[in-house]
Short mmCIF file of C-alpha atoms and ligand atoms in Angstrom, two decimals:
data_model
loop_
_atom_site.label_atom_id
_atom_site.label_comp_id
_atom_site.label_asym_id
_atom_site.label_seq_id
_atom_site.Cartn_x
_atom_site.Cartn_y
_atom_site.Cartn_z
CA UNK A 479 0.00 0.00 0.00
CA UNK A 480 1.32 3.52 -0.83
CA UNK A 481 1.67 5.86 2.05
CA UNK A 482 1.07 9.75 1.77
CA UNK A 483 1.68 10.91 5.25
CA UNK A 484 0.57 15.06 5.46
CA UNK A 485 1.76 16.30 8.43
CA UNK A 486 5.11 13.96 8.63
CA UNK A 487 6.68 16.05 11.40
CA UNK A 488 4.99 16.42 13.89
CA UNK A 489 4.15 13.74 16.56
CA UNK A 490 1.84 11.90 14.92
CA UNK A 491 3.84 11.89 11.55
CA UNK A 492 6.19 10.41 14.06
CA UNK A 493 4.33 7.61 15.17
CA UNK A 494 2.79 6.94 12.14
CA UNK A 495 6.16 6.47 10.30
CA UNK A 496 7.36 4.31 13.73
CA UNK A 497 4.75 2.46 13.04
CA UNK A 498 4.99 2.04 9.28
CA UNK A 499 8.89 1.05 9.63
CA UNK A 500 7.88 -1.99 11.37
CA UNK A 501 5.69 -3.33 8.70
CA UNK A 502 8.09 -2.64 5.24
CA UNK A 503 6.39 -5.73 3.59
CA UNK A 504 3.37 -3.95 3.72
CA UNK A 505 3.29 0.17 3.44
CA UNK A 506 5.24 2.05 0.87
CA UNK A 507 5.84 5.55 2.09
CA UNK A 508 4.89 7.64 -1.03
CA UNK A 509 4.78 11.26 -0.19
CA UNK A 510 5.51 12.91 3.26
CA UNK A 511 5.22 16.80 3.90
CA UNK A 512 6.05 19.58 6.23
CA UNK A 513 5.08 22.86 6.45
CA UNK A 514 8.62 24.53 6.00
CA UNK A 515 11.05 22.28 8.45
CA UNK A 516 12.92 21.70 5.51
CA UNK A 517 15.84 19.63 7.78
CA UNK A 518 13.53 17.37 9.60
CA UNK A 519 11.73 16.32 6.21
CA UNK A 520 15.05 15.74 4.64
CA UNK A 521 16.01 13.59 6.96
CA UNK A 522 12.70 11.42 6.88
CA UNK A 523 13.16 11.35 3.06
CA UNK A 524 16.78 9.98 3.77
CA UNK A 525 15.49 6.78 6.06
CA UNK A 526 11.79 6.70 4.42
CA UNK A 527 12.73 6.99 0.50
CA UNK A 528 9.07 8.64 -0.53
CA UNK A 529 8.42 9.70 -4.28
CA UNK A 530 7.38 13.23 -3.22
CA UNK A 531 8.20 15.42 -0.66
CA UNK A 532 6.05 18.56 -0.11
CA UNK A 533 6.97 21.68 2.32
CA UNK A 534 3.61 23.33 2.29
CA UNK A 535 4.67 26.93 3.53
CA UNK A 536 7.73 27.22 1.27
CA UNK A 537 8.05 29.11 -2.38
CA UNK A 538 9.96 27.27 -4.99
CA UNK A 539 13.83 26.84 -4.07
CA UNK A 540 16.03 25.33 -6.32
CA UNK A 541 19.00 24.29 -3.89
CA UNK A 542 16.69 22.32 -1.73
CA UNK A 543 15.24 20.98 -4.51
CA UNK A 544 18.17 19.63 -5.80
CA UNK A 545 18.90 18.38 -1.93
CA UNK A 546 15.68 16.16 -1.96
CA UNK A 547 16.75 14.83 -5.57
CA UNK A 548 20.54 13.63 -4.86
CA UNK A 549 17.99 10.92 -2.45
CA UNK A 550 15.53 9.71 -5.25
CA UNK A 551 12.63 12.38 -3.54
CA UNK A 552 10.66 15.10 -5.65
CA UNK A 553 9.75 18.07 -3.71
CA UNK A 554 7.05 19.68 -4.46
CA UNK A 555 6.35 23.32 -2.65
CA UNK A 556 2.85 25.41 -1.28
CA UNK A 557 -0.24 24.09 0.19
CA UNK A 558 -1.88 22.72 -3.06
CA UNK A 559 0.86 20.09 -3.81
CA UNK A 560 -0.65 18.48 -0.37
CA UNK A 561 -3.97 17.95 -2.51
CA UNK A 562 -1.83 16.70 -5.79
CA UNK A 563 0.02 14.18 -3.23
CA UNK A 564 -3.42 13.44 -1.04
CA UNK A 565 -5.13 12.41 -4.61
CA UNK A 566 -2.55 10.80 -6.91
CA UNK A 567 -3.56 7.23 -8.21
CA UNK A 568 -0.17 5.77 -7.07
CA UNK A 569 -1.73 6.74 -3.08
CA UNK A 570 -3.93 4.21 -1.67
CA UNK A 571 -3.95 5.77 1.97
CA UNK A 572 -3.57 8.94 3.59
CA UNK A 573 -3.12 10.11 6.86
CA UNK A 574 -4.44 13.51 7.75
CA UNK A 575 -2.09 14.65 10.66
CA UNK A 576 -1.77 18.48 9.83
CA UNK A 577 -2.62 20.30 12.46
CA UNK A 578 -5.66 22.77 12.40
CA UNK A 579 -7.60 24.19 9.53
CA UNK A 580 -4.43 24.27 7.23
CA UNK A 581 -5.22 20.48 7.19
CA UNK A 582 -8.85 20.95 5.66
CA UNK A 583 -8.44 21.28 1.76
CA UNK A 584 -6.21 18.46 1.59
CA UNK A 585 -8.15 16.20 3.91
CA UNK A 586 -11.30 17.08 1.73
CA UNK A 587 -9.33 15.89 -1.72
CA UNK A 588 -8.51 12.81 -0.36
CA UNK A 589 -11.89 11.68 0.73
CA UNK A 590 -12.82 12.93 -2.46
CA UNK A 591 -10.81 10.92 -4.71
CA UNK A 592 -11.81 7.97 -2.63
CA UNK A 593 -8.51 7.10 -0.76
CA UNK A 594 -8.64 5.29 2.78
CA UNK A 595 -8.08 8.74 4.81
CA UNK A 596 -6.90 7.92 8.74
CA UNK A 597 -7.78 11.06 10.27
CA UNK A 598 -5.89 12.96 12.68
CA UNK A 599 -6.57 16.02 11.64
CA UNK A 600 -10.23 16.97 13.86
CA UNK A 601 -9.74 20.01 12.85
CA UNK A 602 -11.15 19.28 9.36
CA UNK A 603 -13.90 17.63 10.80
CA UNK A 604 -15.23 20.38 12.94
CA UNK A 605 -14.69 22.76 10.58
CA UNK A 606 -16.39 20.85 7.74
CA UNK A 607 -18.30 17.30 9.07
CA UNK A 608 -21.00 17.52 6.82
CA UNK A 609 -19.42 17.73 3.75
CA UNK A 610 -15.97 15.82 4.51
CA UNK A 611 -18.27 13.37 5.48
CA UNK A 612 -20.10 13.94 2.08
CA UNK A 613 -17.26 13.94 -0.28
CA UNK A 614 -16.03 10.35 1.48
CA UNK A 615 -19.48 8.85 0.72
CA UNK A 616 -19.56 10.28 -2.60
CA UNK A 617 -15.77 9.54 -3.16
CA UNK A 618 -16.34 5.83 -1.64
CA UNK A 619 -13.57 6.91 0.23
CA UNK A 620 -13.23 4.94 3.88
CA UNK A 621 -12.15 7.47 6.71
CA UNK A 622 -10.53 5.31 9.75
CA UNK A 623 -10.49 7.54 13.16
CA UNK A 624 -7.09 8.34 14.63
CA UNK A 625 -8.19 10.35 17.42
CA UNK A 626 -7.89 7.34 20.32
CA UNK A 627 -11.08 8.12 21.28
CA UNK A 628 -12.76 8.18 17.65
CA UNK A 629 -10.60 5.42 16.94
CA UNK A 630 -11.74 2.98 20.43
CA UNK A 631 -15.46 3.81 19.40
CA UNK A 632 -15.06 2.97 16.06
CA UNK A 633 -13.35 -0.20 17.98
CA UNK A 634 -16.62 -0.86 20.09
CA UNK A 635 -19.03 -0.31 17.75
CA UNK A 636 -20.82 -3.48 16.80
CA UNK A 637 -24.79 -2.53 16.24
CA UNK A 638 -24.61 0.91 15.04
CA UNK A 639 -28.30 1.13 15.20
CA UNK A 640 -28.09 -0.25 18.56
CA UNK A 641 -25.97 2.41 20.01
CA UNK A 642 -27.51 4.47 23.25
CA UNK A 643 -24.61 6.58 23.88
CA UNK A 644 -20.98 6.81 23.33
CA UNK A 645 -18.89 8.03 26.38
CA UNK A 646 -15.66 9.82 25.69
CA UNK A 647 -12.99 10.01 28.30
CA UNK A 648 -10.93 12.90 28.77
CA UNK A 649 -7.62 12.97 30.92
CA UNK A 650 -8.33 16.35 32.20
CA UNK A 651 -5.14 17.40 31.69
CA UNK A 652 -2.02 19.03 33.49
CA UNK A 653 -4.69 21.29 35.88
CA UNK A 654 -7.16 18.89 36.48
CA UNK A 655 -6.44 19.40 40.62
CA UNK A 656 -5.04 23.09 40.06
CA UNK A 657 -6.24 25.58 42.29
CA UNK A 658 -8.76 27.70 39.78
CA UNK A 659 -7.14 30.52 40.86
CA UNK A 660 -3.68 29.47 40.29
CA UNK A 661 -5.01 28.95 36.33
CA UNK A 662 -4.43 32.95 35.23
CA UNK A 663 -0.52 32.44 36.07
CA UNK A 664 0.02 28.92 33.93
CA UNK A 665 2.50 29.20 31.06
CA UNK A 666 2.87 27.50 28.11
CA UNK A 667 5.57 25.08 29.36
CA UNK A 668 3.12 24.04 31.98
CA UNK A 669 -0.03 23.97 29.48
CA UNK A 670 2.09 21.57 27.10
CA UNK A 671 3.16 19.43 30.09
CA UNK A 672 0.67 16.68 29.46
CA UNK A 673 0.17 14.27 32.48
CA UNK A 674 -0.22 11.12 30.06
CA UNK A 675 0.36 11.71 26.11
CA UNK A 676 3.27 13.48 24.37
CA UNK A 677 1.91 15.24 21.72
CA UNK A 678 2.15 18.79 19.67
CA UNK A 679 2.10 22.41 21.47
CA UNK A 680 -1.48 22.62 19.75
CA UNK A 681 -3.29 20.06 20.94
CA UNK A 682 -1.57 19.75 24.85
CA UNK A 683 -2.90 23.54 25.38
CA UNK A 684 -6.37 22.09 23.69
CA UNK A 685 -6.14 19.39 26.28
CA UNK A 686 -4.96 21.69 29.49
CA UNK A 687 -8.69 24.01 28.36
CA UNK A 688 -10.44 20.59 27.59
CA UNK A 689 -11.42 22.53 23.88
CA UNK A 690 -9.90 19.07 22.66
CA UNK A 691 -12.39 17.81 23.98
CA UNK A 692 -15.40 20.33 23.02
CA UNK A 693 -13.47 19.48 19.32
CA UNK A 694 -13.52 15.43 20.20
CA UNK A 695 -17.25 16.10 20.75
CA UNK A 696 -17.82 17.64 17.54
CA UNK A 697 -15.70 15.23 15.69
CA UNK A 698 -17.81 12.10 17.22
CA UNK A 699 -20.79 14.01 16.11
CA UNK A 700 -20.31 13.54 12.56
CA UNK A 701 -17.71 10.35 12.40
CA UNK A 702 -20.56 8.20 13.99
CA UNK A 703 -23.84 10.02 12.72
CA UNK A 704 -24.77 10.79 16.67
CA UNK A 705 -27.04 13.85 18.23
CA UNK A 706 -25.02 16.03 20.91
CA UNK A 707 -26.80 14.01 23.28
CA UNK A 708 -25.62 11.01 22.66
CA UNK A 709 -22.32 12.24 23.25
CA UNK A 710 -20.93 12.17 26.56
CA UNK A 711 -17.56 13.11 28.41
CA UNK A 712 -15.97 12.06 31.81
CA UNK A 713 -12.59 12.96 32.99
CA UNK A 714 -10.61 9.75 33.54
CA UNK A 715 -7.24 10.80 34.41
CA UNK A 716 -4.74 7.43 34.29
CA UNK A 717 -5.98 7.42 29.86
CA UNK A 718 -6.24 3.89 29.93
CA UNK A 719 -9.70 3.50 28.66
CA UNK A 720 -9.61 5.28 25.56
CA UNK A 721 -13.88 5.56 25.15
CA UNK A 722 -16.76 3.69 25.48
CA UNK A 723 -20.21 2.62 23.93
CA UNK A 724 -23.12 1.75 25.25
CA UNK A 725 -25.65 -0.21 23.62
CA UNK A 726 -29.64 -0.18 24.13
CA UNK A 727 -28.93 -3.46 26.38
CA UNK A 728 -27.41 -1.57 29.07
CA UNK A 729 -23.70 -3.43 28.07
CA UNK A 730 -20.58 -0.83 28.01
CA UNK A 731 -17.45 -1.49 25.97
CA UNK A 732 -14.59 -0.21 26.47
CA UNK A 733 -10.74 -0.21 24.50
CA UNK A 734 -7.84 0.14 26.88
CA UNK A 735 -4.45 0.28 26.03
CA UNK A 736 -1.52 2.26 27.56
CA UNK A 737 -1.30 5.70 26.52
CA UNK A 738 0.48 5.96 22.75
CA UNK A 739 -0.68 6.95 19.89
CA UNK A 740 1.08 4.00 17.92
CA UNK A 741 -2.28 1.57 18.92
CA UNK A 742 -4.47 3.80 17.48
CA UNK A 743 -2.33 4.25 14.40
CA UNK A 744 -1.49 0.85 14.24
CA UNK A 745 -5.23 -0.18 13.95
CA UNK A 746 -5.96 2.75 11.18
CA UNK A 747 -2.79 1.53 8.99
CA UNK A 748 -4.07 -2.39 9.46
CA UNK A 749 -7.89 -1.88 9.42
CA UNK A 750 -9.72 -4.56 9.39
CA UNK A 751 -6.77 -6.51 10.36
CA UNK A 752 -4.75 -6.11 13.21
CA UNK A 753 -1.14 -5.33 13.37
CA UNK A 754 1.85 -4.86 15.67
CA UNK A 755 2.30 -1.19 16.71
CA UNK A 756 4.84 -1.16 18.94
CA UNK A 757 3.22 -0.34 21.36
CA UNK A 758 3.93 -1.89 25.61
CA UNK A 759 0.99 -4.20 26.29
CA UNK A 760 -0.90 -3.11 29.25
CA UNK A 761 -0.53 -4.99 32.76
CA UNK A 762 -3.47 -5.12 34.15
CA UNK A 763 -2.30 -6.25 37.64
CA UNK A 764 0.08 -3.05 38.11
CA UNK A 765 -2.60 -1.08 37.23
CA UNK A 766 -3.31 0.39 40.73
CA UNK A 767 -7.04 1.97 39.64
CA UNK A 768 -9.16 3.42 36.99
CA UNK A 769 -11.17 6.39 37.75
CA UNK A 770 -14.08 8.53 36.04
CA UNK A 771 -15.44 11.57 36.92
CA UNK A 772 -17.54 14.46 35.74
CA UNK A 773 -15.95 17.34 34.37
CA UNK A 774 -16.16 21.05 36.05
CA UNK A 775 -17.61 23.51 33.94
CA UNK A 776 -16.16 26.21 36.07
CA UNK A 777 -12.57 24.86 35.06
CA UNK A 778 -13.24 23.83 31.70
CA UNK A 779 -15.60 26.74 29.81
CA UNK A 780 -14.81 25.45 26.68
CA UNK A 781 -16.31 22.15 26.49
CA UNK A 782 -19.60 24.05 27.01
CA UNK A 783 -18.67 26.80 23.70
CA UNK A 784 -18.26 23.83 21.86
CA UNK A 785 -21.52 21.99 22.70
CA UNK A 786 -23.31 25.32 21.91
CA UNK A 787 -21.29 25.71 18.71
CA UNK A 788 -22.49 22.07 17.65
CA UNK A 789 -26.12 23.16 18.35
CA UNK A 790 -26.19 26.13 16.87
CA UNK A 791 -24.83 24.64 13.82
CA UNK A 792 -23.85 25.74 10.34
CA UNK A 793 -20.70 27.37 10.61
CA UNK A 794 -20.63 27.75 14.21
CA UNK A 795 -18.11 24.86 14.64
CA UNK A 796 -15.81 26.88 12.04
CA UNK A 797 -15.76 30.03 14.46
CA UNK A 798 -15.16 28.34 17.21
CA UNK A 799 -12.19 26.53 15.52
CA UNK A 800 -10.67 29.38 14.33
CA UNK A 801 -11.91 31.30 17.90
CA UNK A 802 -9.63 29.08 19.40
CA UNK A 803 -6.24 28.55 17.03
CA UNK A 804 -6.06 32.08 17.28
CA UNK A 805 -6.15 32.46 21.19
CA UNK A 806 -4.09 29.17 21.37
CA UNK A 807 -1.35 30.62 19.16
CA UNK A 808 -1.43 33.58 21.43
CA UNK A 809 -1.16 32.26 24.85
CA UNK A 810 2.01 30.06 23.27
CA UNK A 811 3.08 33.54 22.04
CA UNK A 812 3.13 34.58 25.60
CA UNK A 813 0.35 37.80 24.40
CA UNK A 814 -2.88 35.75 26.18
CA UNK A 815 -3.06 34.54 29.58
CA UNK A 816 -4.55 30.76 29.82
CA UNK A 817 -7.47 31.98 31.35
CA UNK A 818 -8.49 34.43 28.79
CA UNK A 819 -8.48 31.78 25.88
CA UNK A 820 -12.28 30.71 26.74
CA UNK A 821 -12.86 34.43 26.85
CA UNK A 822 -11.44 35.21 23.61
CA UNK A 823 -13.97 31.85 21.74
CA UNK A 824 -16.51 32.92 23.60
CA UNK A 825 -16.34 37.18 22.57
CA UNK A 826 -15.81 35.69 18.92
CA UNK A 827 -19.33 33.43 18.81
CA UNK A 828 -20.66 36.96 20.12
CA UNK A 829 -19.24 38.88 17.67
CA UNK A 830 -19.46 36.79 14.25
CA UNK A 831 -23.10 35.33 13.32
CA UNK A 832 -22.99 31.98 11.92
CA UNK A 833 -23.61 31.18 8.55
CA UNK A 834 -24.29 28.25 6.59
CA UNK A 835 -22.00 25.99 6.25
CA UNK A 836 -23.25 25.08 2.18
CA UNK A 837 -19.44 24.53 0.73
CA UNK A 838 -16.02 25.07 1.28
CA UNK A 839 -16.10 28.38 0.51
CA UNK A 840 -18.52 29.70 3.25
CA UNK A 841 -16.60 27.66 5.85
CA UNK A 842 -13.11 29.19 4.64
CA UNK A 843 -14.61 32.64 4.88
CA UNK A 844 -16.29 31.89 8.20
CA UNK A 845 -12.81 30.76 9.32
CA UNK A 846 -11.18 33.78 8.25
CA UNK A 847 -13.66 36.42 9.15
CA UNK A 848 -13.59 34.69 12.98
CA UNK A 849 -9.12 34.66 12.77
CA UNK A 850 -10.16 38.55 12.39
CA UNK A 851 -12.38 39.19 15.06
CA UNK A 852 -10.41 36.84 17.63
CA UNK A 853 -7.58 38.83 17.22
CA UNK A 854 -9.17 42.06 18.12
CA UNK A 855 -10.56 40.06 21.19
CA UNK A 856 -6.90 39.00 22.16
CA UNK A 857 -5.46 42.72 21.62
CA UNK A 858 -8.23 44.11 23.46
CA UNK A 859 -7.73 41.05 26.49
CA UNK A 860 -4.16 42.49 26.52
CA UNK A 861 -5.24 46.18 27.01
P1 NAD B 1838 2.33 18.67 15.50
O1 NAD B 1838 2.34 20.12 15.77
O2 NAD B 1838 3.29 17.80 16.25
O3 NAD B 1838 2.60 18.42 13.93
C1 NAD B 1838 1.88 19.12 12.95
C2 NAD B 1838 2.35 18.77 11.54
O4 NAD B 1838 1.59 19.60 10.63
C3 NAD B 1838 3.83 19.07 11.28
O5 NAD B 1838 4.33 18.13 10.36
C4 NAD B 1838 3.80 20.46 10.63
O6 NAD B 1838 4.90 20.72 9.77
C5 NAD B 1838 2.50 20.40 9.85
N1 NAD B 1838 1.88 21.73 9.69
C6 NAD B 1838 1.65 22.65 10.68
N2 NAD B 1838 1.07 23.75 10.17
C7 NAD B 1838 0.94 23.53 8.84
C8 NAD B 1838 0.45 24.33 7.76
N3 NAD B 1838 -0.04 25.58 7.95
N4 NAD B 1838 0.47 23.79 6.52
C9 NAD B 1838 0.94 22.55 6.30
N5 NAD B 1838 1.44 21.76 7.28
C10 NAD B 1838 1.44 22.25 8.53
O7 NAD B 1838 0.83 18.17 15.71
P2 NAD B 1838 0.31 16.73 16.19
O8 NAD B 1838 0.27 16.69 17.67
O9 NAD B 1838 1.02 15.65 15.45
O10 NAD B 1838 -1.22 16.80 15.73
C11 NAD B 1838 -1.61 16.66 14.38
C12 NAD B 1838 -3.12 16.48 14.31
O11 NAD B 1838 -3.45 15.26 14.96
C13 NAD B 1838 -3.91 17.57 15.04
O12 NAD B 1838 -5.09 17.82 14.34
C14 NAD B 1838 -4.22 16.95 16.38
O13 NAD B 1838 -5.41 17.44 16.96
C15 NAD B 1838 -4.39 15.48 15.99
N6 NAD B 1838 -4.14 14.54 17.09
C16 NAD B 1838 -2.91 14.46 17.64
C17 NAD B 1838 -2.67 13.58 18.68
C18 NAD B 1838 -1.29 13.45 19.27
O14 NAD B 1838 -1.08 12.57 20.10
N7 NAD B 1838 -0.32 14.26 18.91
C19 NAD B 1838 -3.71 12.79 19.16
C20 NAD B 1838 -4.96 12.88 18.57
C21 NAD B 1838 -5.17 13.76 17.52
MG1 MG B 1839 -8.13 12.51 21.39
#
């Protein structure tokens, strides 16, 4: 099977290409990109040998070019080559680990054109459900969660039609037990200090706010065709049960593995078989306990924006994404303080009326118009 993997450097380009080395026999890697770590790619391209290489931030150069050549790779610059990569007939499978909207267009193309799409990206999905999960139907493209959580329900589920609830479990991150009023001082070091995964700056200050969650929510909604209601979330802070789903019989079931990324990915790459991910088999018997417990709306505001954002609707989810990349990329900047990135979503729903969401178009300019007006909320925070 060829391999494009969007997103190669980052951590789960990481563990997807961990994962991928173990299995030769099976997984060509095709294409990998960055976004302009020019270095790090070269140095995948080196051990992984793909066809194409694409830095999606870069202009044309030349010299680095002729770098990725002297090693058999093509490189191919700017964001569209992702979508000429995503869709070529030589790809058969492509993972969607770009982080945040950039990942979108290209996610979109390669449901489109039908590939197998194991997706990493949420982003894409909250932005977009309805019609990324229209253009795989239409493509008769097969989209395989990532997400552990996504990627245990789609585990559990046996009856779809027989499903009652799904329950995803959240690790509540490194402030779980914080004192709330310790929360304005955090920085980002501390925010990207995850108690139990190792993952990108994005997504651990997502985690710390529990908006990964709110997004998780979202992203369940239209992955397994499920009302907001359906959809719940306890905190379970050791992440050994990944989610659970429970059926109209009263039975709940769970998939546990220890925390890494490589199971999930593993089970995407392999899907419907299972193979080996690498990953240390859990041991039960050292486990001391597992826990569950509701989450605090007074700590966590943003799981609530993002329930509203999925009822309102439309393009809703879109401003809330973008609400939130924008604070996020602030707070890391060291211009927001933690506190204030629930503040800054929340100002931005106020501000921007949602749209419909109808095509790609009105959810890129809901996206953009919302990056506008969240910035104005973070300057005038910092006044
Ligand atoms: P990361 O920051 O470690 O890596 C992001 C990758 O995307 C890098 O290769 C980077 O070069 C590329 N990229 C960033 N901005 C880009 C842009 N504008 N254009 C093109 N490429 C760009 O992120 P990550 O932690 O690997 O997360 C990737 C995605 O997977 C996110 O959507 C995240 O929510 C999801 N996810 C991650 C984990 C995890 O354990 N890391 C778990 C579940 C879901
Ligand atoms: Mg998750």
């Amino acid at each position: 099977m060829n391999l494009a993997i969007l997103g190669a450097t980052g951590s789960i380009g990481s563990s997807t290409l961990d994962v991928v080395a173990r299995h030769r026999d099976r997984y060509q890697v095709f294409a990998l990109s960055a976004q302009n770590s020019a270095e790090a790619l070269l140095a995948l391209c080196r051990v992984h040998r793909p066809r194409y290489a694409v830095l999606a931030g870069l202009r044309p150069d030349a010299k680095l070019a002729a770098d990725f050549r002297s090693h058999g790779t093509e490189l191919l610059f700017g964001a569209e080559a992702l979508e000429q990569v995503a869709t070529d007939s030589r790809c058969d499978v492509a993972m969607a680990a770009i982080v945040g909207a950039a990942g979108l267009a290209s996610t979109l193309a390669a449901a489109r054109a039908g590939k197998r799409v194991l997706l990493a990206n949420k982003e894409a999905l909250v932005m977009a459900g309805p019609l990324l999960m229209r253009a795989a139907r239409e493509g008769a493209a097969t989209i395989v969660p990532v997400d552990s959580e996504h990627n245990a329900v789609f585990q559990c589920l046996s009856d779809a039609k027989a499903v009652r609830r799904i329950v995803l479990t959240a690790s509540g991150g490194p402030f779980r037990a914080a004192p709330l009023e310790s929360l304005d001082a955090v920085t980002p070091a501390q925010a990207c200090a995850h108690p139990t995964w190792v993952m990108g700056r994005k997504i651990s200050v997502d985690s710390a706010t529990m908006m990964n969650k709110g997004l998780e929510v979202i992203e369940a909604r239209w992955l397994f065709d499920l009302p907001a209601a359906a959809i719940e979330v306890v905190i379970h802070p050791q992440s050994i049960v990944h989610s659970l789903v429970e059926y109209v019989d009263g039975s709940l079931i769970a998939q546990l593995s220890n925390p890494d990324m490589r199971v999930p990915i593993a089970y995407a790459l392999g899907y419907p078989e299972r193979i080996a991910s690498g990953a240390q088999p859990l041991d039960l018997t050292a486990m001391k306990q597992l826990t569950f417990e509701r989450p605090d709306e007074r700590r966590f505001p943003c799981l609530r924006l993002a329930y509203r954002a999925l009822e309102r609707g439309g393009t809703a989810p879109a401003l809330l994404n973008a609400a939130n990349e924008v604070a996020v990329d602030a707070f890391l900047a060291g211009r927001l303080p933690f506190t204030s990135i629930a503040r800054v979503i929340a100002d931005t729903l106020e501000a921007v009326p949602a749209a419909e969401a109808s095509d790609l178009g009105a959810v890129m300019a809901a996206d953009r118009e919302a990056r506008r007006a969240a910035a104005a909320c973070v300057l005038a925070v910092a006044a």
